[in-house]
Coordinates of C-alpha atoms and ligand atoms in Angstrom, one line a residue:
M1 CA 20.7 -76.3 -16.3
R2 CA 22.1 -73.0 -15.1
I3 CA 25.6 -72.6 -16.5
F4 CA 26.3 -69.2 -15.0
S5 CA 25.3 -69.7 -11.4
P6 CA 25.8 -66.5 -9.3
L7 CA 28.7 -68.3 -7.6
A8 CA 30.5 -69.1 -10.8
L9 CA 30.0 -65.6 -12.1
S10 CA 31.4 -64.0 -8.9
S11 CA 34.4 -66.2 -8.9
L12 CA 35.0 -65.3 -12.6
V13 CA 35.0 -61.7 -11.7
I14 CA 37.5 -62.3 -8.9
L15 CA 39.8 -64.2 -11.3
T16 CA 39.7 -61.4 -13.9
N17 CA 40.4 -58.8 -11.2
A18 CA 43.2 -60.9 -9.8
A19 CA 45.0 -60.9 -13.1
A20 CA 44.4 -57.1 -13.5
I21 CA 45.6 -56.3 -10.0
D22 CA 48.7 -58.4 -10.4
D23 CA 49.6 -56.5 -13.6
C24 CA 48.9 -53.1 -12.0
L25 CA 50.9 -53.8 -8.9
K26 CA 53.8 -55.1 -11.0
A27 CA 53.7 -52.0 -13.3
A28 CA 53.8 -49.8 -10.2
S29 CA 56.7 -51.7 -8.6
V30 CA 54.7 -52.6 -5.5
P31 CA 56.2 -55.6 -3.7
V32 CA 53.8 -58.6 -3.5
D33 CA 53.6 -62.1 -2.2
A34 CA 53.5 -64.5 -5.1
K35 CA 50.5 -66.8 -4.9
G36 CA 51.4 -70.1 -3.3
S37 CA 54.8 -68.8 -2.0
S38 CA 55.6 -69.4 1.7
D39 CA 55.1 -65.7 2.4
W40 CA 51.6 -65.8 0.8
N41 CA 50.7 -68.8 2.8
S42 CA 51.9 -67.4 6.1
D43 CA 50.4 -63.9 5.5
V44 CA 47.0 -65.3 4.5
A45 CA 46.8 -67.7 7.4
P46 CA 44.2 -66.1 9.8
F47 CA 44.8 -66.0 13.6
N48 CA 41.3 -67.5 13.8
N49 CA 41.4 -70.7 11.7
R50 CA 37.5 -70.7 11.8
V51 CA 37.3 -67.8 9.3
P52 CA 39.8 -68.1 6.4
F53 CA 39.5 -66.0 3.2
T54 CA 41.4 -65.7 -0.1
P55 CA 42.4 -62.3 -1.2
A56 CA 42.8 -61.4 -4.9
A57 CA 46.3 -60.2 -4.3
I58 CA 48.6 -59.4 -1.4
A59 CA 50.7 -56.2 -1.5
V60 CA 53.6 -56.1 0.9
P61 CA 54.7 -52.4 1.0
T62 CA 57.8 -51.1 2.6
T63 CA 57.1 -47.4 1.9
V64 CA 54.2 -45.0 2.0
A65 CA 54.5 -44.6 -1.8
H66 CA 53.9 -48.4 -2.2
V67 CA 50.7 -48.2 -0.1
Q68 CA 49.5 -45.2 -2.2
A69 CA 50.2 -47.1 -5.5
A70 CA 48.5 -50.3 -4.1
V71 CA 45.4 -48.4 -3.1
S72 CA 45.3 -46.7 -6.6
C73 CA 45.6 -50.2 -8.3
A74 CA 42.7 -51.5 -6.2
V75 CA 40.5 -48.5 -7.3
K76 CA 41.5 -49.0 -10.9
T77 CA 40.6 -52.7 -10.9
G78 CA 37.5 -52.4 -8.8
L79 CA 38.8 -54.2 -5.7
K80 CA 38.1 -53.5 -2.1
V81 CA 41.1 -52.7 0.1
S82 CA 42.0 -54.4 3.4
P83 CA 44.9 -53.2 5.5
K84 CA 46.3 -56.0 7.6
G85 CA 48.3 -55.2 10.8
G86 CA 48.9 -58.1 13.1
G87 CA 46.1 -60.2 11.5
H88 CA 44.5 -60.9 14.9
S89 CA 41.0 -59.8 14.0
Y90 CA 38.6 -62.5 15.3
A91 CA 36.7 -62.2 12.1
S92 CA 39.8 -62.0 9.8
F93 CA 38.8 -58.4 8.8
G94 CA 42.4 -57.7 8.0
I95 CA 42.1 -60.2 5.2
G96 CA 38.8 -58.7 4.1
G97 CA 36.2 -60.7 6.0
E98 CA 35.3 -62.1 2.6
D99 CA 37.2 -63.3 -0.5
G100 CA 38.6 -61.2 -3.3
H101 CA 40.1 -58.1 -1.6
L102 CA 43.5 -56.5 -2.2
M103 CA 45.1 -57.2 1.2
I104 CA 47.8 -54.8 2.2
E105 CA 50.1 -56.7 4.5
L106 CA 51.8 -54.1 6.6
D107 CA 54.0 -56.2 8.9
R108 CA 57.2 -55.5 7.0
M109 CA 56.8 -51.8 8.2
Y110 CA 57.4 -52.0 12.0
A111 CA 59.9 -49.4 13.0
V112 CA 59.5 -47.7 16.4
T113 CA 61.4 -44.5 17.1
V114 CA 61.1 -42.4 20.2
D115 CA 62.0 -38.7 20.0
S116 CA 64.1 -38.1 23.1
T117 CA 63.1 -34.5 23.4
T118 CA 59.3 -34.8 23.1
N119 CA 59.0 -38.5 24.2
I120 CA 56.6 -38.9 21.2
A121 CA 57.0 -42.3 19.5
T122 CA 56.6 -42.7 15.7
I123 CA 55.4 -46.3 15.2
Q124 CA 54.9 -47.8 11.8
A125 CA 51.5 -49.5 11.4
G126 CA 52.8 -53.1 10.9
A127 CA 54.5 -53.3 14.4
R128 CA 53.2 -55.9 16.8
L129 CA 52.6 -55.1 20.5
G130 CA 55.5 -57.1 21.9
H131 CA 57.9 -55.3 19.5
V132 CA 56.3 -51.9 20.4
F133 CA 56.7 -52.8 24.1
T134 CA 60.4 -53.8 23.7
A135 CA 61.4 -50.9 21.5
L136 CA 59.7 -48.2 23.7
Y137 CA 61.4 -49.6 26.8
A138 CA 64.8 -49.8 25.1
Q139 CA 64.5 -46.1 24.1
G140 CA 64.4 -44.3 27.5
K141 CA 62.1 -46.8 29.4
R142 CA 59.0 -45.3 27.7
A143 CA 55.6 -47.1 27.5
I144 CA 52.1 -46.8 26.2
S145 CA 49.0 -48.6 27.4
H146 CA 47.9 -51.7 25.5
G147 CA 46.8 -55.4 25.7
T148 CA 48.6 -58.6 26.6
C149 CA 49.3 -60.6 23.5
P150 CA 52.7 -59.9 21.9
G151 CA 51.5 -60.9 18.4
V152 CA 48.6 -58.5 18.2
G153 CA 49.2 -55.6 15.7
I154 CA 49.4 -52.1 17.1
A155 CA 47.2 -50.9 14.2
G156 CA 44.1 -52.9 14.6
H157 CA 44.5 -52.8 18.4
A158 CA 44.9 -49.0 18.8
L159 CA 42.5 -48.1 16.0
H160 CA 39.6 -49.6 18.0
G161 CA 40.6 -49.4 21.7
G162 CA 43.4 -51.4 23.2
F163 CA 42.7 -52.5 26.7
G164 CA 45.2 -54.1 29.1
F165 CA 46.8 -54.2 32.5
S166 CA 47.7 -50.5 32.5
S167 CA 44.3 -49.2 31.2
H168 CA 42.7 -48.4 34.6
T169 CA 45.8 -46.3 35.3
H170 CA 46.7 -44.9 31.9
G171 CA 43.7 -45.5 29.6
L172 CA 43.5 -47.3 26.2
A173 CA 46.1 -47.6 23.6
L174 CA 44.1 -45.1 21.5
D175 CA 44.2 -42.5 24.2
W176 CA 48.0 -42.2 23.6
I177 CA 47.6 -41.6 19.8
V178 CA 48.3 -37.9 19.0
G179 CA 48.6 -38.3 15.2
A180 CA 48.8 -40.5 12.2
T181 CA 49.8 -40.6 8.6
V182 CA 47.0 -42.1 6.4
V183 CA 46.7 -43.1 2.8
L184 CA 43.1 -42.2 1.8
A185 CA 40.9 -44.1 -0.6
N186 CA 41.8 -41.8 -3.5
G187 CA 45.5 -42.5 -3.0
T188 CA 46.5 -39.2 -1.4
V189 CA 48.4 -39.2 1.9
V190 CA 47.5 -36.9 4.7
N191 CA 48.5 -36.3 8.3
T192 CA 46.0 -36.1 11.1
S193 CA 46.4 -34.6 14.5
E194 CA 44.4 -32.4 16.9
T195 CA 45.0 -29.5 14.4
E196 CA 45.2 -31.3 11.0
N197 CA 42.0 -33.2 9.8
P198 CA 40.8 -33.5 13.4
D199 CA 37.6 -35.3 12.3
L200 CA 39.7 -38.0 10.8
L201 CA 41.6 -38.4 14.0
Y202 CA 38.3 -38.7 16.0
A203 CA 37.2 -41.4 13.5
L204 CA 40.5 -43.3 13.7
K205 CA 40.4 -43.4 17.5
G206 CA 37.6 -46.0 17.8
A207 CA 36.6 -46.9 14.2
G208 CA 39.9 -46.7 12.5
S209 CA 39.5 -49.6 10.1
S210 CA 37.0 -47.8 7.9
F211 CA 38.8 -44.5 6.8
G212 CA 42.1 -45.2 5.0
V213 CA 45.3 -47.1 5.5
V214 CA 47.3 -45.8 8.4
T215 CA 51.0 -46.1 7.6
S216 CA 52.3 -44.8 10.9
F217 CA 51.2 -43.4 14.2
K218 CA 52.5 -40.8 16.6
F219 CA 52.0 -41.9 20.2
N220 CA 52.6 -39.9 23.3
T221 CA 54.3 -42.1 25.9
F222 CA 54.6 -42.3 29.6
A223 CA 57.7 -43.2 31.8
A224 CA 57.5 -46.9 32.6
P225 CA 57.2 -47.4 36.3
S226 CA 60.4 -48.8 38.0
Q227 CA 58.4 -51.4 39.9
V228 CA 55.0 -53.0 39.6
T229 CA 53.3 -55.8 41.5
V230 CA 51.7 -58.8 39.8
F231 CA 48.9 -60.3 41.9
N232 CA 46.1 -62.8 41.9
S233 CA 43.4 -64.3 44.0
Q234 CA 41.5 -67.6 43.5
L235 CA 37.9 -66.9 44.1
G236 CA 36.2 -70.1 45.3
W237 CA 32.8 -69.4 43.9
G238 CA 31.0 -72.7 43.6
S239 CA 27.4 -71.6 42.8
A240 CA 25.5 -69.0 40.9
S241 CA 24.5 -67.2 44.1
A242 CA 28.1 -67.1 45.4
A243 CA 29.2 -65.7 42.1
A244 CA 26.4 -63.1 42.0
S245 CA 27.2 -62.0 45.6
G246 CA 31.0 -61.9 45.1
W247 CA 30.7 -60.1 41.8
T248 CA 28.4 -57.5 43.2
K249 CA 31.0 -56.7 45.9
I250 CA 33.7 -56.4 43.2
Q251 CA 31.4 -54.2 41.2
D252 CA 30.9 -51.8 44.2
Y253 CA 34.7 -51.7 44.7
A254 CA 35.5 -51.1 41.0
Q255 CA 32.9 -48.4 40.7
N256 CA 33.6 -46.4 43.9
T257 CA 36.9 -47.4 45.6
M258 CA 39.4 -49.0 43.2
P259 CA 42.4 -46.6 43.0
A260 CA 43.9 -45.5 39.7
E261 CA 47.1 -47.6 40.3
M262 CA 45.1 -50.8 40.5
N263 CA 44.4 -52.9 37.4
F264 CA 42.6 -56.3 37.4
R265 CA 40.3 -58.6 35.6
L266 CA 38.3 -61.8 36.4
F267 CA 39.4 -64.8 34.4
V268 CA 36.6 -67.3 34.4
N269 CA 36.6 -70.9 32.9
S270 CA 35.1 -74.3 33.7
Y271 CA 37.5 -74.8 36.6
G272 CA 37.1 -71.6 38.5
T273 CA 37.5 -67.8 38.8
N274 CA 40.8 -66.1 39.2
L275 CA 41.2 -62.4 40.0
Q276 CA 44.4 -61.3 38.1
G277 CA 46.0 -57.9 38.3
L278 CA 48.9 -55.5 38.0
Y279 CA 49.4 -52.8 40.6
F280 CA 51.5 -49.7 39.9
G281 CA 53.3 -49.7 43.2
S282 CA 54.8 -52.1 45.9
P283 CA 53.2 -55.2 47.4
S284 CA 52.6 -53.4 50.7
Q285 CA 50.8 -50.5 48.9
L286 CA 48.8 -53.1 47.0
Q287 CA 47.9 -54.9 50.2
S288 CA 46.4 -51.9 51.8
A289 CA 44.6 -50.8 48.7
I290 CA 43.0 -54.2 48.1
Q291 CA 42.3 -55.3 51.7
P292 CA 38.8 -53.8 51.9
L293 CA 37.8 -55.9 48.8
M294 CA 39.6 -59.1 50.0
S295 CA 37.9 -58.8 53.4
S296 CA 34.4 -58.3 52.0
L297 CA 35.0 -61.3 49.6
G298 CA 36.5 -63.5 52.4
A299 CA 39.4 -64.0 50.1
S300 CA 43.2 -63.4 50.1
L301 CA 45.9 -62.9 47.6
S302 CA 47.5 -66.1 46.4
Q303 CA 50.3 -64.2 44.7
S304 CA 51.7 -60.7 45.2
R305 CA 55.1 -60.4 43.4
Q306 CA 57.1 -57.3 42.8
T307 CA 58.8 -57.0 39.4
D308 CA 60.0 -54.5 36.9
W309 CA 58.0 -53.3 33.8
P310 CA 59.1 -56.1 31.5
G311 CA 58.3 -58.6 34.2
G312 CA 54.8 -57.2 34.4
F313 CA 54.3 -57.7 30.7
A314 CA 55.7 -61.2 30.9
A315 CA 53.3 -62.2 33.6
Y316 CA 50.4 -62.1 31.1
D317 CA 51.9 -62.9 27.8
N318 CA 51.1 -66.6 27.9
G319 CA 54.8 -67.3 27.6
D320 CA 54.8 -66.3 24.0
P321 CA 58.0 -64.7 22.5
V322 CA 57.8 -61.0 23.1
D323 CA 59.7 -59.2 20.3
V324 CA 57.9 -60.7 17.3
S325 CA 57.7 -59.7 13.7
H326 CA 57.3 -61.5 10.3
P327 CA 56.8 -64.4 9.8
Y328 CA 54.2 -64.9 12.5
N329 CA 52.6 -68.3 13.0
M330 CA 50.2 -68.6 15.8
H331 CA 46.6 -69.7 15.3
E332 CA 43.5 -70.9 17.2
T333 CA 40.0 -72.1 16.1
F334 CA 37.3 -70.3 18.0
Y335 CA 34.2 -68.2 18.2
S336 CA 34.3 -65.1 20.4
K337 CA 31.9 -62.3 21.5
S338 CA 32.3 -59.1 23.3
L339 CA 30.3 -57.0 25.6
A340 CA 30.7 -53.8 27.6
T341 CA 28.2 -52.9 30.3
S342 CA 27.5 -50.4 33.0
A343 CA 27.2 -51.7 36.6
L344 CA 24.8 -54.7 36.4
P345 CA 21.4 -54.4 37.9
A346 CA 20.4 -57.4 40.1
A347 CA 18.3 -59.0 37.3
A348 CA 21.2 -59.0 34.8
M349 CA 23.6 -60.2 37.5
T350 CA 21.3 -63.1 38.4
A351 CA 20.6 -64.1 34.8
A352 CA 24.3 -64.0 33.8
T353 CA 25.5 -66.0 36.8
N354 CA 22.7 -68.5 36.4
Y355 CA 23.8 -69.1 32.8
W356 CA 27.4 -69.3 34.0
F357 CA 26.7 -72.2 36.4
S358 CA 23.9 -74.0 34.7
T359 CA 25.0 -73.8 31.0
A360 CA 28.6 -72.7 30.7
R361 CA 30.0 -74.9 33.4
S362 CA 28.4 -78.0 31.9
Q363 CA 30.0 -77.4 28.5
S364 CA 32.8 -79.8 27.7
R365 CA 34.5 -77.3 25.4
D366 CA 37.5 -75.1 26.2
W367 CA 35.8 -71.7 26.9
Y368 CA 36.8 -68.7 29.0
L369 CA 35.3 -65.4 29.9
I370 CA 37.4 -62.3 30.8
I371 CA 35.8 -59.5 32.8
D372 CA 38.0 -56.4 32.7
M373 CA 37.6 -53.6 35.3
H374 CA 37.3 -51.0 32.5
G375 CA 35.7 -47.9 34.2
G376 CA 34.9 -46.6 37.7
K377 CA 35.4 -43.4 39.6
Y378 CA 39.2 -43.3 39.6
G379 CA 39.7 -45.0 36.2
A380 CA 41.5 -43.3 33.3
I381 CA 39.2 -44.4 30.5
P382 CA 36.0 -42.6 31.6
A383 CA 38.1 -39.5 32.4
V384 CA 38.4 -38.9 28.7
A385 CA 35.5 -36.9 27.1
A386 CA 33.0 -39.2 25.5
N387 CA 33.1 -37.3 22.1
A388 CA 36.8 -36.8 22.0
T389 CA 37.2 -40.2 20.3
S390 CA 34.8 -42.6 18.6
Y391 CA 35.4 -45.4 21.1
Q392 CA 31.9 -46.2 22.2
P393 CA 32.2 -48.2 25.5
R394 CA 34.0 -45.2 27.1
D395 CA 31.6 -44.9 30.0
K396 CA 31.1 -48.6 30.7
L397 CA 32.2 -50.3 34.0
F398 CA 33.0 -53.8 32.6
L399 CA 34.5 -55.0 29.3
Y400 CA 34.0 -58.7 28.5
E401 CA 35.5 -61.2 26.2
F402 CA 33.7 -64.5 25.7
Y403 CA 35.9 -67.1 24.0
D404 CA 35.1 -70.7 23.0
R405 CA 37.7 -72.7 21.2
V406 CA 38.4 -76.2 19.9
N407 CA 41.8 -77.6 20.1
F408 CA 41.3 -80.1 17.2
G409 CA 39.2 -80.1 14.1
S410 CA 36.6 -77.5 13.1
Y411 CA 34.4 -75.4 15.3
P412 CA 31.0 -77.1 15.8
S413 CA 28.0 -75.6 14.0
N414 CA 26.0 -75.9 17.2
G415 CA 28.7 -74.0 19.2
F416 CA 27.5 -70.4 18.4
S417 CA 24.3 -70.6 20.5
F418 CA 26.3 -71.2 23.7
L419 CA 28.0 -67.8 23.7
D420 CA 25.1 -66.0 22.0
G421 CA 22.9 -67.2 24.9
W422 CA 25.2 -66.0 27.5
V423 CA 25.5 -62.5 26.1
N424 CA 21.7 -62.5 25.7
A425 CA 21.4 -63.3 29.4
F426 CA 23.0 -59.9 30.1
T427 CA 21.5 -57.8 27.4
S428 CA 17.9 -58.9 27.8
N429 CA 18.1 -57.5 31.3
L430 CA 19.8 -54.2 30.4
K431 CA 18.5 -51.0 28.8
P432 CA 20.1 -50.1 25.4
E433 CA 22.3 -47.4 26.9
Q434 CA 23.7 -49.8 29.5
W435 CA 25.6 -52.0 27.0
G436 CA 27.6 -52.0 23.8
M437 CA 30.2 -54.2 22.1
Y438 CA 33.9 -54.0 21.2
I439 CA 35.0 -54.6 17.6
N440 CA 38.5 -55.7 18.8
Y441 CA 36.6 -58.9 19.7
A442 CA 34.7 -58.9 16.4
D443 CA 31.7 -61.2 16.0
P444 CA 31.1 -61.7 12.3
T445 CA 27.7 -63.4 12.9
M446 CA 26.1 -60.0 13.4
N447 CA 24.7 -58.3 10.2
R448 CA 26.1 -54.9 9.3
T449 CA 23.3 -52.8 10.7
T450 CA 23.4 -54.6 14.1
A451 CA 27.2 -54.6 14.2
Q452 CA 27.5 -50.9 13.6
K453 CA 24.9 -50.1 16.2
N454 CA 26.5 -52.4 18.8
Y455 CA 30.1 -51.2 18.2
W456 CA 29.6 -47.5 17.7
G457 CA 26.2 -46.6 19.2
S458 CA 25.6 -42.8 19.3
H459 CA 28.9 -42.1 17.4
L460 CA 27.5 -43.8 14.2
P461 CA 25.8 -40.7 12.5
R462 CA 29.0 -38.7 12.8
L463 CA 31.2 -41.6 11.7
Q464 CA 29.0 -42.2 8.7
K465 CA 29.3 -38.5 7.6
I466 CA 33.1 -38.7 7.9
K467 CA 33.1 -41.9 5.9
A468 CA 31.1 -40.2 3.2
A469 CA 33.7 -37.4 3.1
Y470 CA 36.8 -39.6 2.9
D471 CA 35.6 -42.8 1.2
P472 CA 32.1 -42.5 -0.4
N473 CA 32.7 -45.5 -2.6
E474 CA 33.7 -47.8 0.2
V475 CA 37.1 -48.7 -1.2
I476 CA 38.1 -49.6 2.4
Y477 CA 35.4 -52.2 3.2
Y478 CA 34.7 -55.3 5.2
P479 CA 31.3 -56.8 6.1
Q480 CA 30.9 -54.7 9.3
S481 CA 32.7 -51.5 8.2
I482 CA 31.1 -48.0 8.6
Q483 CA 28.6 -47.2 5.9
P484 CA 28.8 -43.8 4.3
A485 CA 26.0 -41.3 5.0
K486 CA 23.8 -40.9 2.0
Ligands
FAD501 C1 45.6 -63.6 21.3 C2 44.9 -62.3 21.4 C3 45.0 -61.5 22.5 C4 44.3 -60.2 22.5 N1 44.4 -59.5 23.6 C5 43.8 -58.3 23.7 C6 43.8 -57.4 24.8 O1 44.5 -57.8 25.8 N2 43.2 -56.3 24.8 C7 42.5 -55.8 23.7 O2 41.9 -54.7 23.8 N3 42.4 -56.6 22.6 C8 43.0 -57.8 22.6 N4 42.9 -58.6 21.4 C9 42.1 -58.1 20.3 C10 42.9 -57.3 19.4 O3 43.1 -56.0 19.9 C11 42.2 -57.1 18.0 O4 42.0 -58.3 17.4 C12 42.9 -56.2 17.1 O5 42.0 -55.6 16.1 C13 44.0 -56.9 16.3 O6 44.7 -56.0 15.5 P1 45.6 -56.6 14.3 O7 46.3 -55.4 13.7 O8 46.5 -57.7 14.9 O9 44.5 -57.2 13.4 P2 44.1 -57.1 11.8 O10 43.3 -58.3 11.6 O11 45.4 -57.0 11.0 O12 43.3 -55.8 11.8 C14 42.1 -55.6 12.5 C15 41.3 -54.5 11.8 O13 42.0 -53.3 11.7 C16 42.2 -53.0 10.3 N5 43.6 -52.4 10.2 C17 44.7 -53.1 10.4 N6 45.8 -52.3 10.1 C18 45.3 -51.1 9.7 C19 45.8 -49.9 9.2 N7 47.2 -49.7 9.2 N8 45.0 -48.9 8.8 C20 43.7 -49.0 8.9 N9 43.1 -50.2 9.3 C21 43.9 -51.2 9.7 C22 42.0 -54.2 9.5 O14 41.7 -54.0 8.2 C23 40.9 -54.9 10.3 O15 39.7 -54.4 10.0 C24 43.6 -59.8 21.4 C25 43.5 -60.6 20.3 C26 44.2 -61.8 20.2 C27 44.1 -62.7 19.0
NAG502 C1 53.3 -35.5 7.5 O1 54.2 -35.3 8.6 C2 55.5 -35.7 8.4 C3 56.3 -35.5 9.6 O2 55.8 -36.3 10.6 C4 56.1 -34.9 7.2 O3 57.4 -35.4 6.9 C5 55.2 -35.1 6.0 O4 55.7 -34.2 5.0 C6 53.8 -34.7 6.3 N1 52.9 -35.1 5.1 C7 51.9 -34.3 4.8 C8 51.2 -34.8 3.6 O5 51.6 -33.3 5.3
NAG503 C1 28.3 -36.5 21.7 O1 27.8 -36.1 20.4 C2 26.5 -36.6 20.1 C3 26.2 -36.3 18.7 O2 26.7 -35.1 18.3 C4 25.5 -36.0 21.1 O3 24.2 -36.5 20.8 C5 25.9 -36.4 22.5 O4 25.0 -35.8 23.4 C6 27.3 -36.0 22.8 N1 27.7 -36.6 24.1 C7 28.3 -35.9 25.0 C8 28.6 -36.6 26.2 O5 28.7 -34.8 24.8
NAG504 C1 19.9 -57.7 11.3 O1 19.9 -58.4 12.5 C2 18.9 -57.9 13.4 C3 19.1 -58.7 14.7 O2 19.2 -60.0 14.5 C4 17.5 -58.1 12.8 O3 16.5 -57.6 13.6 C5 17.5 -57.3 11.5 O4 16.3 -57.6 10.8 C6 18.6 -57.7 10.6 N1 18.7 -56.8 9.4 C7 18.9 -57.2 8.2 C8 19.0 -56.2 7.2 O5 19.0 -58.4 7.9
NAG505 C1 41.3 -37.1 -1.8 O1 40.3 -37.2 -0.8 C2 40.4 -36.1 0.2 C3 39.4 -36.4 1.3 O2 38.1 -36.5 0.7 C4 40.2 -34.8 -0.5 O3 40.3 -33.8 0.5 C5 41.2 -34.6 -1.6 O4 41.0 -33.4 -2.3 C6 41.2 -35.8 -2.6 N1 42.3 -35.7 -3.5 C7 42.2 -35.9 -4.8 C8 43.4 -35.7 -5.6 O5 41.1 -36.1 -5.3

């Protein structure tokens, strides 16, 4: 009989460290969630119910000094550190992606302040997108580019990309970052900007979960447009060949014609395909800009509605409350995968649409696929230099989110192969430089080597050197984090 099985030993270590970390945090006067309290339970509940983890302790800082003390306590007690922003990581990496970390719950730090002279916003790292949106608009009708879900944290979102209905016009959330204040693995606090620690800023803008705990950001902002037009079109694609032909036309348009003011995605599920967009201009300007595409598709707009900037956000927020902060309580049970590709060659288009109609449409589960118009000749994302940030899909035309959820019970063990197979239908028909993945739709089934390659591609060697300089002992760690160069 083995008394000390590896499992028993490792849980013993976690227990011992949990007691030590509790003592250290207490001695340093760092606020914490008491185990079993309602704050502990709500802070530890992952957005994705499929991947729950138990931290050794939860620090709940309200100052930068608290964050420094918490990181130092983790180092002293041999724990890994996981900053948590909005907690929306699909792999629960904000909780650690495994048991036993010191989780630093940042959502009590969510102030948003716009400097009315420079229009630069200082945003604390625990703010959620809906609050950022609301606070920027309230302070001089300012805005940044970002995604649709109000509960997503600005930190995780902007540290890895941040794509939404203004991105073809104004780029990613991370393209608006001009600086950050960061607590490093050794507990010191530094500022980064184009002139201070510029390597760190490069690393934060694409791979930001591996280099320290960001306590606040500086974002440049743009003037929110006074009017936008929300639009959509039902695409009646009833077969793989209809989808391949229609998507090829959309691809040509996105690549060569789509004006900067236009933003749209394809929303695909078992029932159909909907083109959904936001145009920075009036319905009549939209109509003339999109007519060539609609004519070639034999389609028309089913909605074209003028509204103001908040109305444009509300159109895609799922009806969720917008200005949200702690406690946050929204959850789903799902598996998701990402992909970013160049324009699809015919073989990939055929394989992907065949899988869509032969396999995906015959699934009884609640899946969807979002295909974002990410790049193209007039798009803002590819206009930024490839090596100015560590965001790897920079030059790709499409960004994809594959999402398969269950509404009751647990996710089926035979569920994974469905989405894996669909992604493989694309990648097996593409050259390595034609595709990559996006860690904001994290897939924890990939091992660390594969994940780093897929998320960061050619940026990896530089990122691993920066990791070695700032955090050689991997204090900031999760199962797919950047490994330090040897
Ligand atoms: C409902 C929903 C809708 C979404 N819509 C979009 C969309 O429209 N566009 C899009 O691009 N993405 C979208 N996403 C994905 C989202 O951008 C990512 O999941 C993002 O990483 C979540 O950030 P978070 O702070 O909420 O998550 P967390 O789980 O808190 O953090 C994610 C990662 O960032 C790290 N991190 C968090 N805070 C810090 C910090 N202060 N310093 C250093 N590292 C930190 C964490 O440790 C973790 O590794 C959506 C997600 C959901 C659940
Ligand atoms: C970082 O910048 C802020 C102003 O944004 C300043 O108050 C602070 O002293 C700076 N900290 C360091 C460590 O340089
Ligand atoms: C970016 O940097 C990498 C590594 O330094 C280099 O191999 C690559 O050619 C650069 N890419 C561009 C577009 O400059
Ligand atoms: C990681 O996964 C890839 C792809 O599945 C595989 O080829 C590789 O051997 C794996 N590496 C390790 C260290 O397990
Ligand atoms: C902390 O780490 C940074 C980055 O590696 C380094 O520049 C700094 O000297 C370190 N500070 C201390 C007190 O060790």
